[in-house]
Backbone as CSV, one residue per row, in Angstrom:
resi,resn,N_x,N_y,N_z,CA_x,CA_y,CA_z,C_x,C_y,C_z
1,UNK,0.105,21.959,-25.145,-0.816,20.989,-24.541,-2.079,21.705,-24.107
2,UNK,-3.116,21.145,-24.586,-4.598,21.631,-23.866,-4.643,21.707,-22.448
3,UNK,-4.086,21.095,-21.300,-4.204,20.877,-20.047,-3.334,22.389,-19.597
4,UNK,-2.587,23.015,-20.709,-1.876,23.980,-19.651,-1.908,25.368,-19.882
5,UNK,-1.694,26.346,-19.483,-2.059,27.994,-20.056,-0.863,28.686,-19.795
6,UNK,-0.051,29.430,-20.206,0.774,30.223,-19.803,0.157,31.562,-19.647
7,UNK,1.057,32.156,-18.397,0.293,33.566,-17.852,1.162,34.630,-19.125
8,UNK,-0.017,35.410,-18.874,0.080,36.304,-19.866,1.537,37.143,-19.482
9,UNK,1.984,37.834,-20.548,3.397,38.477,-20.339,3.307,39.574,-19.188
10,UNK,2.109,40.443,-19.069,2.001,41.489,-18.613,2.112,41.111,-16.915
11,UNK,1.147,39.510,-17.012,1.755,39.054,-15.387,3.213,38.962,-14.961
12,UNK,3.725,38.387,-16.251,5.038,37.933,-16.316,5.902,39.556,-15.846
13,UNK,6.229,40.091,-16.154,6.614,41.194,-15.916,6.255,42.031,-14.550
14,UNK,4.905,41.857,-14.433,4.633,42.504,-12.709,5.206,41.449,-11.789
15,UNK,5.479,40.214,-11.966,6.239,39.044,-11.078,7.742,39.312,-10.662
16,UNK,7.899,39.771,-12.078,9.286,39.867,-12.352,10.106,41.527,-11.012
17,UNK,8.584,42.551,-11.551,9.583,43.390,-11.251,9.129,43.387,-9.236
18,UNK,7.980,42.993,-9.207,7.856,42.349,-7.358,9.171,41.953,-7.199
19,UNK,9.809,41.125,-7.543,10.526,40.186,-7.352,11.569,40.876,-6.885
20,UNK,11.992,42.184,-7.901,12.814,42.946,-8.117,12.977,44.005,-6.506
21,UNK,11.071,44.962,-6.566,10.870,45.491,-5.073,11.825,44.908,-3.729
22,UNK,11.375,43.233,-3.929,11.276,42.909,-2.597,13.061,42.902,-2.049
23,UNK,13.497,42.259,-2.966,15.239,42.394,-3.362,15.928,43.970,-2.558
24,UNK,15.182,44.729,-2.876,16.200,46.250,-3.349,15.077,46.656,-1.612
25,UNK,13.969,46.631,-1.320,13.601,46.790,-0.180,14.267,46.004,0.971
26,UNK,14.098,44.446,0.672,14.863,43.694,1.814,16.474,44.125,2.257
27,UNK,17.044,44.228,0.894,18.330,44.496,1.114,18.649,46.071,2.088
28,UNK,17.702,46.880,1.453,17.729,48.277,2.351,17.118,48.247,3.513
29,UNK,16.111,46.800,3.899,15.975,47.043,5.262,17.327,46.355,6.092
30,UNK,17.787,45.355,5.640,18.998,44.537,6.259,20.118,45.658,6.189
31,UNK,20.480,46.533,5.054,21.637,47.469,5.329,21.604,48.288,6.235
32,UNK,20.404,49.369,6.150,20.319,49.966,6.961,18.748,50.294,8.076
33,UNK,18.682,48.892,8.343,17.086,48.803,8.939,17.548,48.567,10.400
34,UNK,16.611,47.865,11.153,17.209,47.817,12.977,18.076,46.598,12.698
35,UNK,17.860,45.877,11.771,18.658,44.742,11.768,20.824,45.207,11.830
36,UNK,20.239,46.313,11.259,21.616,46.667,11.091,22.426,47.451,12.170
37,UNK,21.590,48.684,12.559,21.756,49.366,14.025,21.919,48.403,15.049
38,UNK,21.345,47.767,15.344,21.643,46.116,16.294,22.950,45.624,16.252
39,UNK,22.804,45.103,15.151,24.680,44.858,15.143,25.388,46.052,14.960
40,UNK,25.267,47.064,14.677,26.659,47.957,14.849,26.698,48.754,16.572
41,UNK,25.246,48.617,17.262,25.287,48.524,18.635,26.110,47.991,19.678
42,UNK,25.849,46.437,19.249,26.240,46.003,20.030,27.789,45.557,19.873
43,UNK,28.323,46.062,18.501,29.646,46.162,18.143,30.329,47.374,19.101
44,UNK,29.541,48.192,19.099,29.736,49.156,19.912,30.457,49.339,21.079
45,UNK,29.313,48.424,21.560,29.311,48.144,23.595,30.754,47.404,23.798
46,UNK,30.941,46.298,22.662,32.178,45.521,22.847,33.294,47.002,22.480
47,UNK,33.492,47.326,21.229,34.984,48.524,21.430,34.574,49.184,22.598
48,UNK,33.739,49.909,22.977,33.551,50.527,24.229,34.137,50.044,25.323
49,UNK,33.808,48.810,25.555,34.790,48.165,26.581,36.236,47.400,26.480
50,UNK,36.526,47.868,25.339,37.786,47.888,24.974,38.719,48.959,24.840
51,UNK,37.539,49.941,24.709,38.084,51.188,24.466,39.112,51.302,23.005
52,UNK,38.765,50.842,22.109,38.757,50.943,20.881,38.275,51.980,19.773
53,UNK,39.236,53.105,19.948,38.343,54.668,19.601,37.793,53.999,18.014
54,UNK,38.787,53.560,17.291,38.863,53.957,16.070,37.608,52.558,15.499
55,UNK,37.615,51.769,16.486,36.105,50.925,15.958,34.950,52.009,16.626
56,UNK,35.011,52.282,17.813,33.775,53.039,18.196,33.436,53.999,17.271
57,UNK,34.446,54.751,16.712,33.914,55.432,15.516,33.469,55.104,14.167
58,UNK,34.029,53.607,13.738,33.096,52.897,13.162,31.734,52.297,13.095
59,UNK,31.914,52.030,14.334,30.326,51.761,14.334,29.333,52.945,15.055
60,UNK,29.219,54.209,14.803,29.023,54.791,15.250,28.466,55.592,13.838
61,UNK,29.696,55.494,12.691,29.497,55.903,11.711,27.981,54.903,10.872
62,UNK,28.725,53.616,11.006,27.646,52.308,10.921,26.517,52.764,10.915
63,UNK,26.147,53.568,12.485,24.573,53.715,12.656,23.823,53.559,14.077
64,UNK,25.042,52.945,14.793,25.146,52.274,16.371,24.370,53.137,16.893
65,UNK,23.706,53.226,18.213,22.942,53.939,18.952,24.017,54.159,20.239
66,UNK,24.075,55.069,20.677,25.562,55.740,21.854,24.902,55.013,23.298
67,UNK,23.594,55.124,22.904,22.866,54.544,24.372,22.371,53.759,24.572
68,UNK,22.877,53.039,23.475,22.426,51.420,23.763,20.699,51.450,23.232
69,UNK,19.520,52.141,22.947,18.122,52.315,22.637,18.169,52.234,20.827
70,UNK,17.998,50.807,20.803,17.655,50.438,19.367,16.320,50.531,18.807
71,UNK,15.752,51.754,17.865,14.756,51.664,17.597,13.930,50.526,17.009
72,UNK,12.569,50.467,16.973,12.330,48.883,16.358,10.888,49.396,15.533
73,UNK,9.956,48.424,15.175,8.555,48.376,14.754,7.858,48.720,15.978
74,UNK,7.754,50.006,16.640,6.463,49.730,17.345,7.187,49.833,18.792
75,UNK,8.586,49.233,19.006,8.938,48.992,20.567,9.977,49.303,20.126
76,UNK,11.496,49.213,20.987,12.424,49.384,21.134,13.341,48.094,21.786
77,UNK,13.917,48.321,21.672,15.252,47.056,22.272,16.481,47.589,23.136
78,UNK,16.600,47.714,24.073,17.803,47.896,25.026,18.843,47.252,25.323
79,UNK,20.065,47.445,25.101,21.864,46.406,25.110,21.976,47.566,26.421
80,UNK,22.995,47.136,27.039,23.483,47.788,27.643,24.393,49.093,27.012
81,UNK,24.122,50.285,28.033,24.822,51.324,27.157,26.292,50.928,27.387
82,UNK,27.109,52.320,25.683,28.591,51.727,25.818,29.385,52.290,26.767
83,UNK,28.454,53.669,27.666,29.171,54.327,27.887,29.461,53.325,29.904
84,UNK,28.109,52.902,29.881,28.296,51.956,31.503,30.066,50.909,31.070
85,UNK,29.710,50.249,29.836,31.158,49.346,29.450,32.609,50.321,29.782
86,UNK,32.162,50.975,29.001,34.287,51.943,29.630,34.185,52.496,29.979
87,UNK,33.419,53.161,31.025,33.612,53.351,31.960,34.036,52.562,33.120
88,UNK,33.392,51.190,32.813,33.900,50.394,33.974,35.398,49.842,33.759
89,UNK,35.345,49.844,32.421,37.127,49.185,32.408,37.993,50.298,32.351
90,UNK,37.847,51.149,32.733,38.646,53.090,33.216,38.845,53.192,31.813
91,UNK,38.166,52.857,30.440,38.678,53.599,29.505,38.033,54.702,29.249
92,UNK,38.769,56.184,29.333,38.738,57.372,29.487,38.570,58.184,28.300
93,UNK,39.049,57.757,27.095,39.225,58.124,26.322,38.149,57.966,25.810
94,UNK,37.671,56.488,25.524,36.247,56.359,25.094,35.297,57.029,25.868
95,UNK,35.097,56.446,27.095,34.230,57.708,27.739,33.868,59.165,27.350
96,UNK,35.354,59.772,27.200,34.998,61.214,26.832,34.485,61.238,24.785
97,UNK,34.891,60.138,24.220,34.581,59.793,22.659,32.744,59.952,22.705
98,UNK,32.632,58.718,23.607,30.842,58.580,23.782,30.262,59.752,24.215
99,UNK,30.499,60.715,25.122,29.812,62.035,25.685,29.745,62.851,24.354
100,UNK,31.008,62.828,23.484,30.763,64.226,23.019,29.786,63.556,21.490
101,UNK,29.659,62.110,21.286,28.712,61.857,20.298,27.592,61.401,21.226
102,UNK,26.956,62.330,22.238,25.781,62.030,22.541,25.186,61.321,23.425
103,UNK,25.932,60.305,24.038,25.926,59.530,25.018,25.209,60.533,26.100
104,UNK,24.325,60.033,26.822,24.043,61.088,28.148,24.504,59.981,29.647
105,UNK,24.906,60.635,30.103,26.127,60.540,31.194,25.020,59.953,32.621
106,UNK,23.765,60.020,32.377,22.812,59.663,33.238,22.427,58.087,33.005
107,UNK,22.172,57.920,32.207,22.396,56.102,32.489,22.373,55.277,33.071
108,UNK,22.109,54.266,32.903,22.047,52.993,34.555,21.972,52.132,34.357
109,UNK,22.316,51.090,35.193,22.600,49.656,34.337,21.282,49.089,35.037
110,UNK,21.458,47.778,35.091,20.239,47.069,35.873,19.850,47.593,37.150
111,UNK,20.646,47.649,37.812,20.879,47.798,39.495,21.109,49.169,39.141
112,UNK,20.704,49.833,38.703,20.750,51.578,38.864,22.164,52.319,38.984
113,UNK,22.911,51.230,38.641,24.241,52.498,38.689,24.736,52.999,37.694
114,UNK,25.524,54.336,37.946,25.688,54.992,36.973,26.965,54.736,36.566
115,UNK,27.390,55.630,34.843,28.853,55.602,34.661,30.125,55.865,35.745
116,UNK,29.170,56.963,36.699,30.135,57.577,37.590,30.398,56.438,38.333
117,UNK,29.513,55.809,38.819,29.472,54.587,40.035,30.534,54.138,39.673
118,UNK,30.440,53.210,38.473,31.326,52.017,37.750,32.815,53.197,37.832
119,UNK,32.869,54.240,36.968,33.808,54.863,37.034,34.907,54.863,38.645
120,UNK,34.007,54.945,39.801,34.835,55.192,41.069,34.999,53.717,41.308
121,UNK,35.056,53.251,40.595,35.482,51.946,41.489,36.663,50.786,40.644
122,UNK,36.848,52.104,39.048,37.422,51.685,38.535,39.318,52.012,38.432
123,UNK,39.420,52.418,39.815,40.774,52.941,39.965,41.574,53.594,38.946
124,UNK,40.644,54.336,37.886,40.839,55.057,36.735,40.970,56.602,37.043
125,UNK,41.783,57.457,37.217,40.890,58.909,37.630,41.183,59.671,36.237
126,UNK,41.804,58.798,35.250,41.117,60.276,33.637,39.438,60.171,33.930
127,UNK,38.946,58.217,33.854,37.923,58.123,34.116,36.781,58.919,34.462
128,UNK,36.832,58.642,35.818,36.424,59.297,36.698,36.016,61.248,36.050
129,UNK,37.305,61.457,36.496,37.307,63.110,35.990,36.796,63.615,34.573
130,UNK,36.491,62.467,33.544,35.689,63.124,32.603,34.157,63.239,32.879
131,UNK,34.308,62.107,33.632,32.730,61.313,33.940,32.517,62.937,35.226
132,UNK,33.091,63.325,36.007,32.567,64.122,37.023,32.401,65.772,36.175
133,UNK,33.466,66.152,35.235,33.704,67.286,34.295,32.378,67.382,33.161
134,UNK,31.860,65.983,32.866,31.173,66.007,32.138,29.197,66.326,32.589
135,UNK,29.437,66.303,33.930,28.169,66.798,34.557,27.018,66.081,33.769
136,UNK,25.623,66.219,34.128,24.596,65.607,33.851,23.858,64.161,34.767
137,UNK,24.826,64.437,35.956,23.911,63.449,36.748,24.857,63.397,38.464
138,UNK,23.894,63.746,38.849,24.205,64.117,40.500,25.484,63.892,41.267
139,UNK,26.595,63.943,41.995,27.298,63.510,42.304,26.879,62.079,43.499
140,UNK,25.782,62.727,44.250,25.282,61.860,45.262,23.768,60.844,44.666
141,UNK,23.613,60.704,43.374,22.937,59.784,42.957,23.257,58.250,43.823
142,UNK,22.468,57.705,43.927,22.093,56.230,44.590,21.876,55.350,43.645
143,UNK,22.465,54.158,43.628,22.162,52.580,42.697,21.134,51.829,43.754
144,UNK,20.510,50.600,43.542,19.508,49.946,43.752,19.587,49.650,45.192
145,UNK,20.863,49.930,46.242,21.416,49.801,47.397,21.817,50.859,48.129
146,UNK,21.145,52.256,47.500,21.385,53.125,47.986,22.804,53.832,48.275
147,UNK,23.602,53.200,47.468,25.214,53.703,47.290,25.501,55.063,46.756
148,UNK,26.379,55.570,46.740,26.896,56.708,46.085,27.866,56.287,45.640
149,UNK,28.525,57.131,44.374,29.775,56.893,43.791,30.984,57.042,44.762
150,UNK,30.806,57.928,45.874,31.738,57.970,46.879,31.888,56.439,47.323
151,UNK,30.461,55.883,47.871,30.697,54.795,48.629,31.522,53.550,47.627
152,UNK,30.950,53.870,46.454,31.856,52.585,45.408,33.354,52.845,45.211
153,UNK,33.721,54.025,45.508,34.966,54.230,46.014,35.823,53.762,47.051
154,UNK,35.255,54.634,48.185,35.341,54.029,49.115,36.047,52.765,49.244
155,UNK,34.781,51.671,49.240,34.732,50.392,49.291,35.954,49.361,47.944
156,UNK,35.986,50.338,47.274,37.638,49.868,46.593,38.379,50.242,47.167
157,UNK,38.629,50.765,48.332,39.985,51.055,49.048,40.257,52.359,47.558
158,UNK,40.454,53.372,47.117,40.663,53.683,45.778,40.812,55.713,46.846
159,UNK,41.806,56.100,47.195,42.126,56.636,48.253,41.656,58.550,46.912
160,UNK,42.574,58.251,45.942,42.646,59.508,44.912,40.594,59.009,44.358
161,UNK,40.676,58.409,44.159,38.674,58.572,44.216,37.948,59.158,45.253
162,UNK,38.507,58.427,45.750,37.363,59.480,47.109,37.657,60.688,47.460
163,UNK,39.128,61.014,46.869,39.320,62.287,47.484,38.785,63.368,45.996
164,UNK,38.717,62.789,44.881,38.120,63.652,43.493,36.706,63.864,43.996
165,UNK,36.021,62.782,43.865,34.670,62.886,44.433,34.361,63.712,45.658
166,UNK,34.876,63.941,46.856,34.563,64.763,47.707,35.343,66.055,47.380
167,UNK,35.905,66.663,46.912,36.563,67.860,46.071,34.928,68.229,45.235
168,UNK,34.436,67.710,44.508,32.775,67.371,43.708,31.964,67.871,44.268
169,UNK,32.105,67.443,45.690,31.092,67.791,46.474,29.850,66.644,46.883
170,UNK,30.561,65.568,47.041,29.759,64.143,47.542,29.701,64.242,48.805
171,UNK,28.869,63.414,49.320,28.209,63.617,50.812,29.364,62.843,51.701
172,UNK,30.186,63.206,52.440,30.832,62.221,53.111,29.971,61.765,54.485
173,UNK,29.179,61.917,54.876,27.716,61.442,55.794,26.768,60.588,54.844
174,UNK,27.124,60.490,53.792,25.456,59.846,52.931,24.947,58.849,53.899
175,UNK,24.329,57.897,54.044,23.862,56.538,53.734,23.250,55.761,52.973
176,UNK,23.884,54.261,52.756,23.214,53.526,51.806,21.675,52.982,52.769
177,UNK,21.486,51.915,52.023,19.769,51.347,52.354,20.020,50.485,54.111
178,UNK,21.531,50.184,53.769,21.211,49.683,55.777,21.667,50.556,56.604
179,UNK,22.113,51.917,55.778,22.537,52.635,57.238,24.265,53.215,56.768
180,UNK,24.734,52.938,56.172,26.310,52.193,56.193,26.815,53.593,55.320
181,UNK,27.735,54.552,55.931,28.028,55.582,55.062,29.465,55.118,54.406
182,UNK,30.046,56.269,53.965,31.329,55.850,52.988,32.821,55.431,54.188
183,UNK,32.614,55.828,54.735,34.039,55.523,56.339,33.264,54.040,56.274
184,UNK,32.340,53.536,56.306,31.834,52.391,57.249,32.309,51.432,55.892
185,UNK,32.263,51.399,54.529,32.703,50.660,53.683,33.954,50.882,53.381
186,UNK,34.803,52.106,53.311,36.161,51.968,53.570,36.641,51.291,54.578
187,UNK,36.871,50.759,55.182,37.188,50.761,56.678,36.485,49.209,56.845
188,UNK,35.732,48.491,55.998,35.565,47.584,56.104,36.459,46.770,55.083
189,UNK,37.649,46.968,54.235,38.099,46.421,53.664,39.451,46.963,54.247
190,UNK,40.086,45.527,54.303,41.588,45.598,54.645,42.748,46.425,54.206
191,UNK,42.167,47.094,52.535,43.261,48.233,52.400,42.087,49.087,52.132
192,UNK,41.758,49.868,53.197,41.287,50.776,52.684,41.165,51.878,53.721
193,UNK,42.688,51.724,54.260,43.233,53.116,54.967,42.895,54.671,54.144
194,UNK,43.226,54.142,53.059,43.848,55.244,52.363,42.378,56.390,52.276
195,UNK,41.602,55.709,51.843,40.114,56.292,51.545,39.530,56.954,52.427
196,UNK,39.431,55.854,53.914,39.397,56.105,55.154,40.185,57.568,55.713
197,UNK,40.970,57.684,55.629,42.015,58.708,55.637,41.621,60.189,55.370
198,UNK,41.780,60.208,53.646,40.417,61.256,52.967,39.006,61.634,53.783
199,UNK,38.389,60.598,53.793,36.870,60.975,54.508,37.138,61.799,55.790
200,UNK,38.284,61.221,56.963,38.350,61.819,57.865,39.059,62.867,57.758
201,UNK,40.113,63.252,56.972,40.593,64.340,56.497,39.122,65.534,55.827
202,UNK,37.706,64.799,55.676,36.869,65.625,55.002,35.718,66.047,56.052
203,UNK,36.427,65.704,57.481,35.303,66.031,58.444,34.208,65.132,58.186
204,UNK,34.016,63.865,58.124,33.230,63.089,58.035,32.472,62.555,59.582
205,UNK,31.518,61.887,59.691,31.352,61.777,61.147,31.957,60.393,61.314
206,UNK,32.603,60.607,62.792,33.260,58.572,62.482,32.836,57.953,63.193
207,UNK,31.504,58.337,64.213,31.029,57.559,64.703,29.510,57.014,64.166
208,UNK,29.351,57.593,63.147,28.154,57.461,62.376,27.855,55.628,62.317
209,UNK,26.518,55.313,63.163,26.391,53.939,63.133,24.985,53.531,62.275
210,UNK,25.383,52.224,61.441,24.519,51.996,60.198,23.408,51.373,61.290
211,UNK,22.237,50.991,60.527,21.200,50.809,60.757,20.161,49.766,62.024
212,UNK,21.954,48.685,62.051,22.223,48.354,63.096,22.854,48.745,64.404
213,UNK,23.134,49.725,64.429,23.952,50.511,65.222,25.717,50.318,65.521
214,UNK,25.779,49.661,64.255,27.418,49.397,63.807,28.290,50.407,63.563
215,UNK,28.979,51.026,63.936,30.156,51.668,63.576,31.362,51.594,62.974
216,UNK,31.725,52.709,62.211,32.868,52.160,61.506,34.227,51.775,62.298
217,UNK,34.142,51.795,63.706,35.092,51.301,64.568,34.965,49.842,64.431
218,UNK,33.966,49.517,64.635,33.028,48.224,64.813,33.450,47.311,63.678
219,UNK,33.610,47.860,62.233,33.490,47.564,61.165,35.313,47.167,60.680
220,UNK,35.744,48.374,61.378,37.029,48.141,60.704,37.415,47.035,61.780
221,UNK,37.317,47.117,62.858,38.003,45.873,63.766,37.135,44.670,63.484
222,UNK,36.439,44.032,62.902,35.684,42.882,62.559,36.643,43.156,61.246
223,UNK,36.836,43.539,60.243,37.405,43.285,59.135,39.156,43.550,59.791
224,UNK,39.868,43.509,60.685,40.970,43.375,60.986,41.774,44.506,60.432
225,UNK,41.287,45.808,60.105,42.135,46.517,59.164,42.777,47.530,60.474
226,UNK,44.043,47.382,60.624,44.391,47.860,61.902,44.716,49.291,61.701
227,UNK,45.110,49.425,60.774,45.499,50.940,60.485,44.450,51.511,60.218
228,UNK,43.350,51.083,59.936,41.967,52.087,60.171,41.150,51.866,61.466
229,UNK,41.825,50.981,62.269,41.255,51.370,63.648,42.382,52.148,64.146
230,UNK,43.618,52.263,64.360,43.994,53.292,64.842,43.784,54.820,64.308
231,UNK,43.211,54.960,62.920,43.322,56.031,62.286,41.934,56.751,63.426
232,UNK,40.874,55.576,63.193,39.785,56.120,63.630,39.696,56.570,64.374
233,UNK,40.503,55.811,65.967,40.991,56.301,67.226,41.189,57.457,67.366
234,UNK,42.530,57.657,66.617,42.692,58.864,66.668,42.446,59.649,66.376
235,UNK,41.297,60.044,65.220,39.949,60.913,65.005,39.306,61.288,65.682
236,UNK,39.538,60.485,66.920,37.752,60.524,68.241,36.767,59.831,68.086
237,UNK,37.069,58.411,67.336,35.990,57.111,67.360,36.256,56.408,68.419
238,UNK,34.992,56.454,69.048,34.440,56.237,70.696,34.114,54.758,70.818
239,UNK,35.246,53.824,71.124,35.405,52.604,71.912,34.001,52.370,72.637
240,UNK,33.371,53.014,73.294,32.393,52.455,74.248,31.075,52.387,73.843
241,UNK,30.614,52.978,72.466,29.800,52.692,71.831,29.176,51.463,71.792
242,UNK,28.165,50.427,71.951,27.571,49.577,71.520,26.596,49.531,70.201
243,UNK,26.648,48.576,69.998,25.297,48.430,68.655,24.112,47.827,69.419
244,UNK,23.093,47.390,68.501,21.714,47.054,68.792,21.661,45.618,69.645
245,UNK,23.161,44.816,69.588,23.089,43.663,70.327,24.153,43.792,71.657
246,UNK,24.525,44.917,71.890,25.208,45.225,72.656,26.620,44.872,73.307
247,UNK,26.713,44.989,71.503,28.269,44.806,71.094,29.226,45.630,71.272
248,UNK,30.445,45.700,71.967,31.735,47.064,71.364,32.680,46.747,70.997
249,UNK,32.740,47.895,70.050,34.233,47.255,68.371,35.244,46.073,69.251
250,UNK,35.445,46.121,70.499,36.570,44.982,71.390,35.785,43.359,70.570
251,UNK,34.166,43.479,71.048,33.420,41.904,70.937,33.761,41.688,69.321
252,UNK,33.870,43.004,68.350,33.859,42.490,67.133,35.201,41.847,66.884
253,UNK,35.935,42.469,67.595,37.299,42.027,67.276,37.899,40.821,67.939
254,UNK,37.314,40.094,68.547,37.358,39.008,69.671,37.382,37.614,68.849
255,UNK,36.765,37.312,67.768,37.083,36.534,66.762,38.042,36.214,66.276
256,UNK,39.052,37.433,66.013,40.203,37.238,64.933,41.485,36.735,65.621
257,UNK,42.305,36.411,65.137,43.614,35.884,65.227,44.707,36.549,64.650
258,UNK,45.930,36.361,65.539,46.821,37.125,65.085,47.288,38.439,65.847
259,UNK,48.591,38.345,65.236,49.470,39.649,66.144,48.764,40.999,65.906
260,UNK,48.062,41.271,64.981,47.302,42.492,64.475,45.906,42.791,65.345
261,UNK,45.523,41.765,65.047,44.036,41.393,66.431,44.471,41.709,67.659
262,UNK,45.622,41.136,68.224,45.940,41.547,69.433,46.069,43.032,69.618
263,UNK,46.666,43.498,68.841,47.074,44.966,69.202,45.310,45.670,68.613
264,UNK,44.999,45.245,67.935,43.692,46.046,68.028,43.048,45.790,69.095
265,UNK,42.618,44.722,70.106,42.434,44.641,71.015,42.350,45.548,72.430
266,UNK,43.716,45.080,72.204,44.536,45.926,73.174,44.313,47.796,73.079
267,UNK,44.256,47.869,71.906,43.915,49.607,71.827,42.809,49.946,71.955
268,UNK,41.403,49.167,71.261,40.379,49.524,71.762,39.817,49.117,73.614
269,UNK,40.722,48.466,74.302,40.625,48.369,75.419,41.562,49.285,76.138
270,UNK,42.041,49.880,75.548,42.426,51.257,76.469,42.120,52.656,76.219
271,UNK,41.115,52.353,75.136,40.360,53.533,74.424,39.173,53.348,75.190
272,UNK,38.382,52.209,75.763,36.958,52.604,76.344,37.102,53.148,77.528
């Protein structure tokens, strides 16, 4: 037909083999481009917190990034690292899997805490002890609240944590951002003699008062934990202390109910 032209062959052929480029490029950017590191990342983070050696080493082989930092065009993309994931669910094994492919042990999640953090609070101590063996980030590092891994201990009641960590060489005096050292968050939870115990076994101070002028006397008798007010007692935590409203551990304890209340009562009123 007069109305129509066919392109010459030589176009025909440069169409053809474009066609061909874009194929064998696209496909090599999707195999092994960020598209692909992305997903074997974040495949990652999940065995990680499963603690799934033999996928973590799959996707690892894949192409995964250990620290969660997916390269991109120009910027980068951040998942959470795998090593914050198992660490928090005490898997140990992975933990020590991720360090020795590279993972750096310094890390932080949103709120600034570290593997170690998550680690002490994960009543794990392979955990823990690879995460402290594996060095590369402070023992007395602080999250966004000024915590220490001691204090996230601590505050799990988690008695063999606090005592690894201060063996480490963690501050048993630290303070977080209101004041509040590691006795003052042990000692505010109902089992958390045990921790409590350790610290004062570590020469800790026990009258150390947070920012309000609260004490961990103060603290444990408002949280009813009776065996850490007698522990404290008998440490040499000083009944007559007040705080900033001119409170003593008796007024904190004046709330509660119960045969346990009473006898805390009763002891810090023959302790002032």
């Amino acid at each position: 037909m007069s109305g129509s032209t066919k392109p010459p062959v030589g176009i025909k052929v440069f169409i053809i083999i474009a066609v061909v480029v874009v194929f064998i490029v696209g496909g090599r950017y999707l195999s092994s481009g960020p598209a692909r590191v992305q997903t074997a990342t974040l495949a990652l983070l999940d065995a990680a917190g499963r603690g799934d050696l033999a996928d973590i080493t799959r996707q690892i082989e894949a192409g995964a990034k250990v620290d969660g930092i997916i390269p991109g065009a120009g910027n980068e993309t951040e998942v959470s690292p795998p090593l914050l994931a198992a660490a928090s669910a005490g898997k140990a094994e992975a933990v020590s899997m991720l360090l020795r492919h590279g993972a750096k042990a310094d890390v932080r999640s949103g709120t600034k805490e570290t593997a170690l953090m998550l680690a002490a609070r994960s009543g794990n101590a392979p955990t823990l002890r690879a995460l402290i063996d594996a060095g590369g980030i402070g023992v007395d590092e602080t999250d966004a609240d000024g915590r220490t891994a001691l204090m996230h201990a601590a505050a799990s009641g988690w008695g063999e944590g606090v005592r690894m960590l201060v063996a480490a060489g963690a501050a048993v005096n630290a303070k977080d951002v209101v004041g509040r050292t590691p006795l003052s968050h042990a000692v505010s939870q109902a089992n958390g003699i045990e921790a409590a115990t350790v610290l004062i076994a570590a020469w800790c101070d026990v009258n150390l008062a947070d920012a309000q002028g609260v004490t961990p006397l103060m603290h444990a008798s408002d949280s009813g934990a009776i065996a850490s007010v007698f522990a404290l007692l008998n440490a040499g935590a000083d009944a007559s202390i007040v705080d900033q409203q001119g409170r003593l551990a008796s007024d904190w304890a004046a709330s509660r109910e119960g045969t346990d209340a009473d006898l805390i009562r009763t002891a810090l009123a023959q302790a002032q």
